[in-house]
Structures are given as structure tokens and as C-alpha cells.
XYZ file of C-alpha atoms in Angstrom:
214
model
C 19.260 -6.334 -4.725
C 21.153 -7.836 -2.142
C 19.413 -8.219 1.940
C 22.431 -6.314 3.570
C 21.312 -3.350 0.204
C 17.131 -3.894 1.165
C 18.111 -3.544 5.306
C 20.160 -0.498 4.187
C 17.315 0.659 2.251
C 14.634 -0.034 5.167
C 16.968 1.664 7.436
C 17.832 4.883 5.165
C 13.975 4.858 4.965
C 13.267 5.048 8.797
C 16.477 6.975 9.315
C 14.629 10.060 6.985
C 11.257 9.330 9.045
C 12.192 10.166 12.235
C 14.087 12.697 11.215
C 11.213 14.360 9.102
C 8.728 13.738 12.069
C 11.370 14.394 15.005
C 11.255 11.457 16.251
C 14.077 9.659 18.640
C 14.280 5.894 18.536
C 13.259 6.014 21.830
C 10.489 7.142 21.037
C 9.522 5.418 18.144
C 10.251 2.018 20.888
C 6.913 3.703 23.091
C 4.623 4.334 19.809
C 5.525 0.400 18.558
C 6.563 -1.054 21.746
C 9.587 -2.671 20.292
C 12.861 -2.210 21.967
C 14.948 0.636 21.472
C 17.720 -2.094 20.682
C 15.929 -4.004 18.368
C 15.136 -0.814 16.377
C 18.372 0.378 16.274
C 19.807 -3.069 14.900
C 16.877 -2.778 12.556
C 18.186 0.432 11.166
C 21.306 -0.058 10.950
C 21.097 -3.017 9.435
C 22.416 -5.765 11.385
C 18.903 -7.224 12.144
C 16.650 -8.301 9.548
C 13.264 -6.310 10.501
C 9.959 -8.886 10.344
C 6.454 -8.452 9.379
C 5.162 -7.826 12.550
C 7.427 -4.655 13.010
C 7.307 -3.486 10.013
C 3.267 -3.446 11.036
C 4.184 -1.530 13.995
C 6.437 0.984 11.813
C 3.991 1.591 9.394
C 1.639 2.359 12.077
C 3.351 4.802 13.875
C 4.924 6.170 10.872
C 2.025 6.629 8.794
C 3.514 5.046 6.157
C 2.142 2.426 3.796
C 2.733 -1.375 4.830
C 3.591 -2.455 1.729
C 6.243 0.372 0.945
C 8.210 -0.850 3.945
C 7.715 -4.305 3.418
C 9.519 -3.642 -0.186
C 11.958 -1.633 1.744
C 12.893 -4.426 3.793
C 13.574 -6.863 1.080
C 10.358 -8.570 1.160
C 9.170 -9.930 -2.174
C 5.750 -8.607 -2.297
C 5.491 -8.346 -6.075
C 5.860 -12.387 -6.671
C 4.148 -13.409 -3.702
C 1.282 -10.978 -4.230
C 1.441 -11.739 -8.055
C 0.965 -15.591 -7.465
C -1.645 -14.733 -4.825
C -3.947 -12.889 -6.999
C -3.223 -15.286 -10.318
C -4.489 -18.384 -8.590
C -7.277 -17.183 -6.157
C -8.629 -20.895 -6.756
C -5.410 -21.949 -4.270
C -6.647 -25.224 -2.310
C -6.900 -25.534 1.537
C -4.960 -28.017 1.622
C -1.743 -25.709 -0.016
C -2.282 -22.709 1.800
C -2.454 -25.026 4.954
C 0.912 -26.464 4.354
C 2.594 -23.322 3.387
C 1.106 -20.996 6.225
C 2.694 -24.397 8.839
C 5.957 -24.470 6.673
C 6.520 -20.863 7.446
C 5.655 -20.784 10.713
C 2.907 -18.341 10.375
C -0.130 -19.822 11.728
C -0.611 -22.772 14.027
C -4.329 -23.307 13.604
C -5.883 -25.635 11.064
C -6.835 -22.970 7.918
C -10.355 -24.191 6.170
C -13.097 -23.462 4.373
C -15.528 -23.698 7.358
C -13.506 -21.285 9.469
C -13.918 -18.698 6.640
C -17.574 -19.540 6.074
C -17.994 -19.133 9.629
C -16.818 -15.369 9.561
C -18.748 -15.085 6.443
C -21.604 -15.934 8.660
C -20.951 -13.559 11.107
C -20.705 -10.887 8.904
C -23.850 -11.241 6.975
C -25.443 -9.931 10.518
C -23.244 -7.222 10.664
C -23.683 -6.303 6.962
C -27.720 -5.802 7.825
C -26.637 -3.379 10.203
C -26.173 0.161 10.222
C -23.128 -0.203 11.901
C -21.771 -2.660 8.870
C -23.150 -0.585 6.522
C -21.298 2.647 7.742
C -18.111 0.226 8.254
C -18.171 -0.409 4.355
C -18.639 2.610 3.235
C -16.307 4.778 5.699
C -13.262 2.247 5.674
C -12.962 0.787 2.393
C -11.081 2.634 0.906
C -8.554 3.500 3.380
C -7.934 -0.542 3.478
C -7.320 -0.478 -0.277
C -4.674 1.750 0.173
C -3.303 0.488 3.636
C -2.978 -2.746 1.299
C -1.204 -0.908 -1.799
C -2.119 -3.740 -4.138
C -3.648 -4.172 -7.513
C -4.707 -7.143 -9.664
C -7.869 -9.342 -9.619
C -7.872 -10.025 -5.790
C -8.633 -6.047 -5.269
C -10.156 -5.765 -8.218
C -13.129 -8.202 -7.504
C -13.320 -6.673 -4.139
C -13.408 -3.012 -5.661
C -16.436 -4.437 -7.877
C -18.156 -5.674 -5.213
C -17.450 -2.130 -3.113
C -19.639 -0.718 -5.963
C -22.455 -2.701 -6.328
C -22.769 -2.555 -2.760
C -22.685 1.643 -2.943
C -24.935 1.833 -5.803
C -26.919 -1.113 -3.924
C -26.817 -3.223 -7.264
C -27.901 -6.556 -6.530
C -30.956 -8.332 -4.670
C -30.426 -7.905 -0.938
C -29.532 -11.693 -0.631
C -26.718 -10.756 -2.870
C -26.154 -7.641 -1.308
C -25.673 -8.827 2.178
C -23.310 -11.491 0.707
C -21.437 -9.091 -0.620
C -20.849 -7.017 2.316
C -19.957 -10.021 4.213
C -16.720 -9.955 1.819
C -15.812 -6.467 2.335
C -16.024 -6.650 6.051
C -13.920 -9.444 6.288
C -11.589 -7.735 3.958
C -11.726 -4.039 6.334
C -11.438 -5.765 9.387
C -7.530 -7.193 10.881
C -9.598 -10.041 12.638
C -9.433 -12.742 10.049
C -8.215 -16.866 10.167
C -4.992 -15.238 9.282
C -3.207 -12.336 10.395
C -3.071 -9.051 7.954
C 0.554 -8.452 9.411
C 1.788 -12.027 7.526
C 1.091 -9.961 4.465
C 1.045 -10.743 2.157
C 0.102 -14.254 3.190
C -2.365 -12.474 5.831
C -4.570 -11.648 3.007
C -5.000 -15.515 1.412
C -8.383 -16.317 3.602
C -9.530 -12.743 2.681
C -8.998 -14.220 -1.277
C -10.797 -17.138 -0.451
C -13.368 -15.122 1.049
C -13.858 -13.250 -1.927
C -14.127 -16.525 -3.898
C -16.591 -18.601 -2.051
C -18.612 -15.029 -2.303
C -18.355 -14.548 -5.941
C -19.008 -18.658 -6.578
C -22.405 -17.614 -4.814
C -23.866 -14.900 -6.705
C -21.640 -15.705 -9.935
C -19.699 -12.341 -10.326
C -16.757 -13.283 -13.293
């Protein structure tokens, strides 16, 4: 499909939106604070719309990222595909894509990731981490709208958490995983997705390397 056919699409899409939830552009420009100008080039297809409004739109829309993302011409299914088939992706690769795109101008490493990790072993102890888990995982799955073994690890790990199958070493390191997946605080921005969710894979791995999940 051709980009002038995918902004056509994304702006058929948003066209039927508003319409269905009586919305004015103007209005939708207060709910995503993006100019009413901007939007209207966006919809009618004379401006390319990027990540970070399609964020916004989904948002205020209630409308799953990834469905506009596709909308907009984004090729999620590759991207995502080669994301989840090599989860072993080094540093150094994701660092030199993530600065080739222009998507992130700190240094991406293990250590920053570990350091979250860290963080989030606390929190996991917690009744507050605990509830986060359990309450907002699933609504993160679907905000995400992916498959293949990147969710699937994490969806294993959501259940031996639940059913509190593990040691609580394990455990803990576990939930440390699943927050960082819930939360939008991570070394890379969930709006870049689906780049945004590469140090949540990584997360997942150095996790799984520790207590040996396959």
C-alpha cells in the first residue's frame, strides 16, 4: 500500500472517530494538545502523522496504539516480527539504530536496564507493586496489541507471579520484569513503538537468563 493510501487510511480512520464520538478537531487539538493545523494536515493527508501523535490519538480516542500505527503506514508487523525473533539483539545494535533514527539521544545499556531492574525489585515487595501487576497487566497487553515470544515470555511470567510459582527470589525477579513492562518510564520511550519496547525485551531477557525460564 502506498503512504499517500496508509495517510488516507489514518485519516478515514480519525475522520469516522470524531464523528462517532462528536468530536471537532478543535477539540481533539485540547484532549492531545497538538494543533488544530497539524491535525487537520494529518487527516487529510498532506502530513505524515508520527509516533508521538499517534500516542496522543490513541489516547484520546481510546483506540489501540498499534491499530493506528498500522493505519498510518507504519510497519509494525516486520519491525515487531524481527523484534521478538531475536530478543538476544546486542547493545551495541540497538544503540546504533535507536541514534540512526533519531529516537533516543542517551547511551542505551545493559546497566541502565539493570538499574530499573533494581528499582523494581523494591517495588515488586510492595503492596503497591504487587497490586500494580496484577491490576494493569493486562490492560498493557492489549494497549500493546502484540503477540509472539516477547509477550509470550512476559504472559508466562504474569502467571507464575499470580499463582506465586517460584521461590520469592524468583518471584520478585519476576515482577521486576512486569513492572518495567506496565510502566511508560523505561530507557526508551513506549511511544517509539515499536522500538520503545526493545529495553523492555532486554529486560525480559536478562530476567529469564536469571532464573532460566526457556
Amino acid at each position: 500500500m502506498s503512504e499517500v493510501n496508509h495517510k488516507s487510511e489514518l485519516g478515514f480512520k480519525l475522520k469516522s472517530l470524531l464523528k462517532e464520538r462528536s468530536l471537532s478537531m478543535r477539540k481533539l487539538s485540547e484532549l492531545t494538545d497538538i494543533d488544530t493545523a497539524t491535525i487537520s494536515r494529518i487527516i487529510n493527508g498532506k502530513r505524515k502523522a508520527k509516533p508521538e501523535h499517534i500516542q496522543q490519538f490513541s489516547k484520546a480516542l481510546g483506540v489501540p496504539f498499534s491499530e493506528l500505527l498500522t493505519a498510518a503506514g507504519y510497519d509494525i508487523e516486520e519491525k515487531e516480527d524481527k523484534m521478538n525473533s531475536d530478543i538476544h539483539t546486542s547493545v551495541e545494535s540497538i544503540q546504533t539504530f535507536l541514534e540512526s533514527a533519531n529516537l533516543y539521544d542517551k547511551n542505551f545499556s545493559i546497566a541502565s536496564v539493570e538499574k530499573k531492574l533494581a528499582i523494581y525489585e523494591e517495588l515488586t515487595q510492595s503492596e503497591e507493586g504487587k497490586d500494580t501487576i496484577l491490576n494493569r497487566f493486562a490492560d498493557k497487553v492489549q494497549k500493546v496489541g502484540s503477540i509472539g515470544p516477547f509477550i509470550s515470555h512476559l504472559k508466562e511470567m504474569y502467571e507464575k507471579f499470580r499463582l506465586k510459582n517460584g521461590t520469592p527470589a524468583e518471584l520478585t525477579l519476576i515482577g521486576s520484569a512486569l513492572i518495567y513492562f506496565i510502566l511508560p518510564v523505561d530507557v526508551i520511550p513506549d511511544y517509539t513503538f515499536p522500538i520503545g519496547y526493545l529495553d523492555d525485551a532486554m529486560a525480559v531477557q536478562l530476567v529469564m537468563n536469571l532464573i532460566s525460564i526457556k
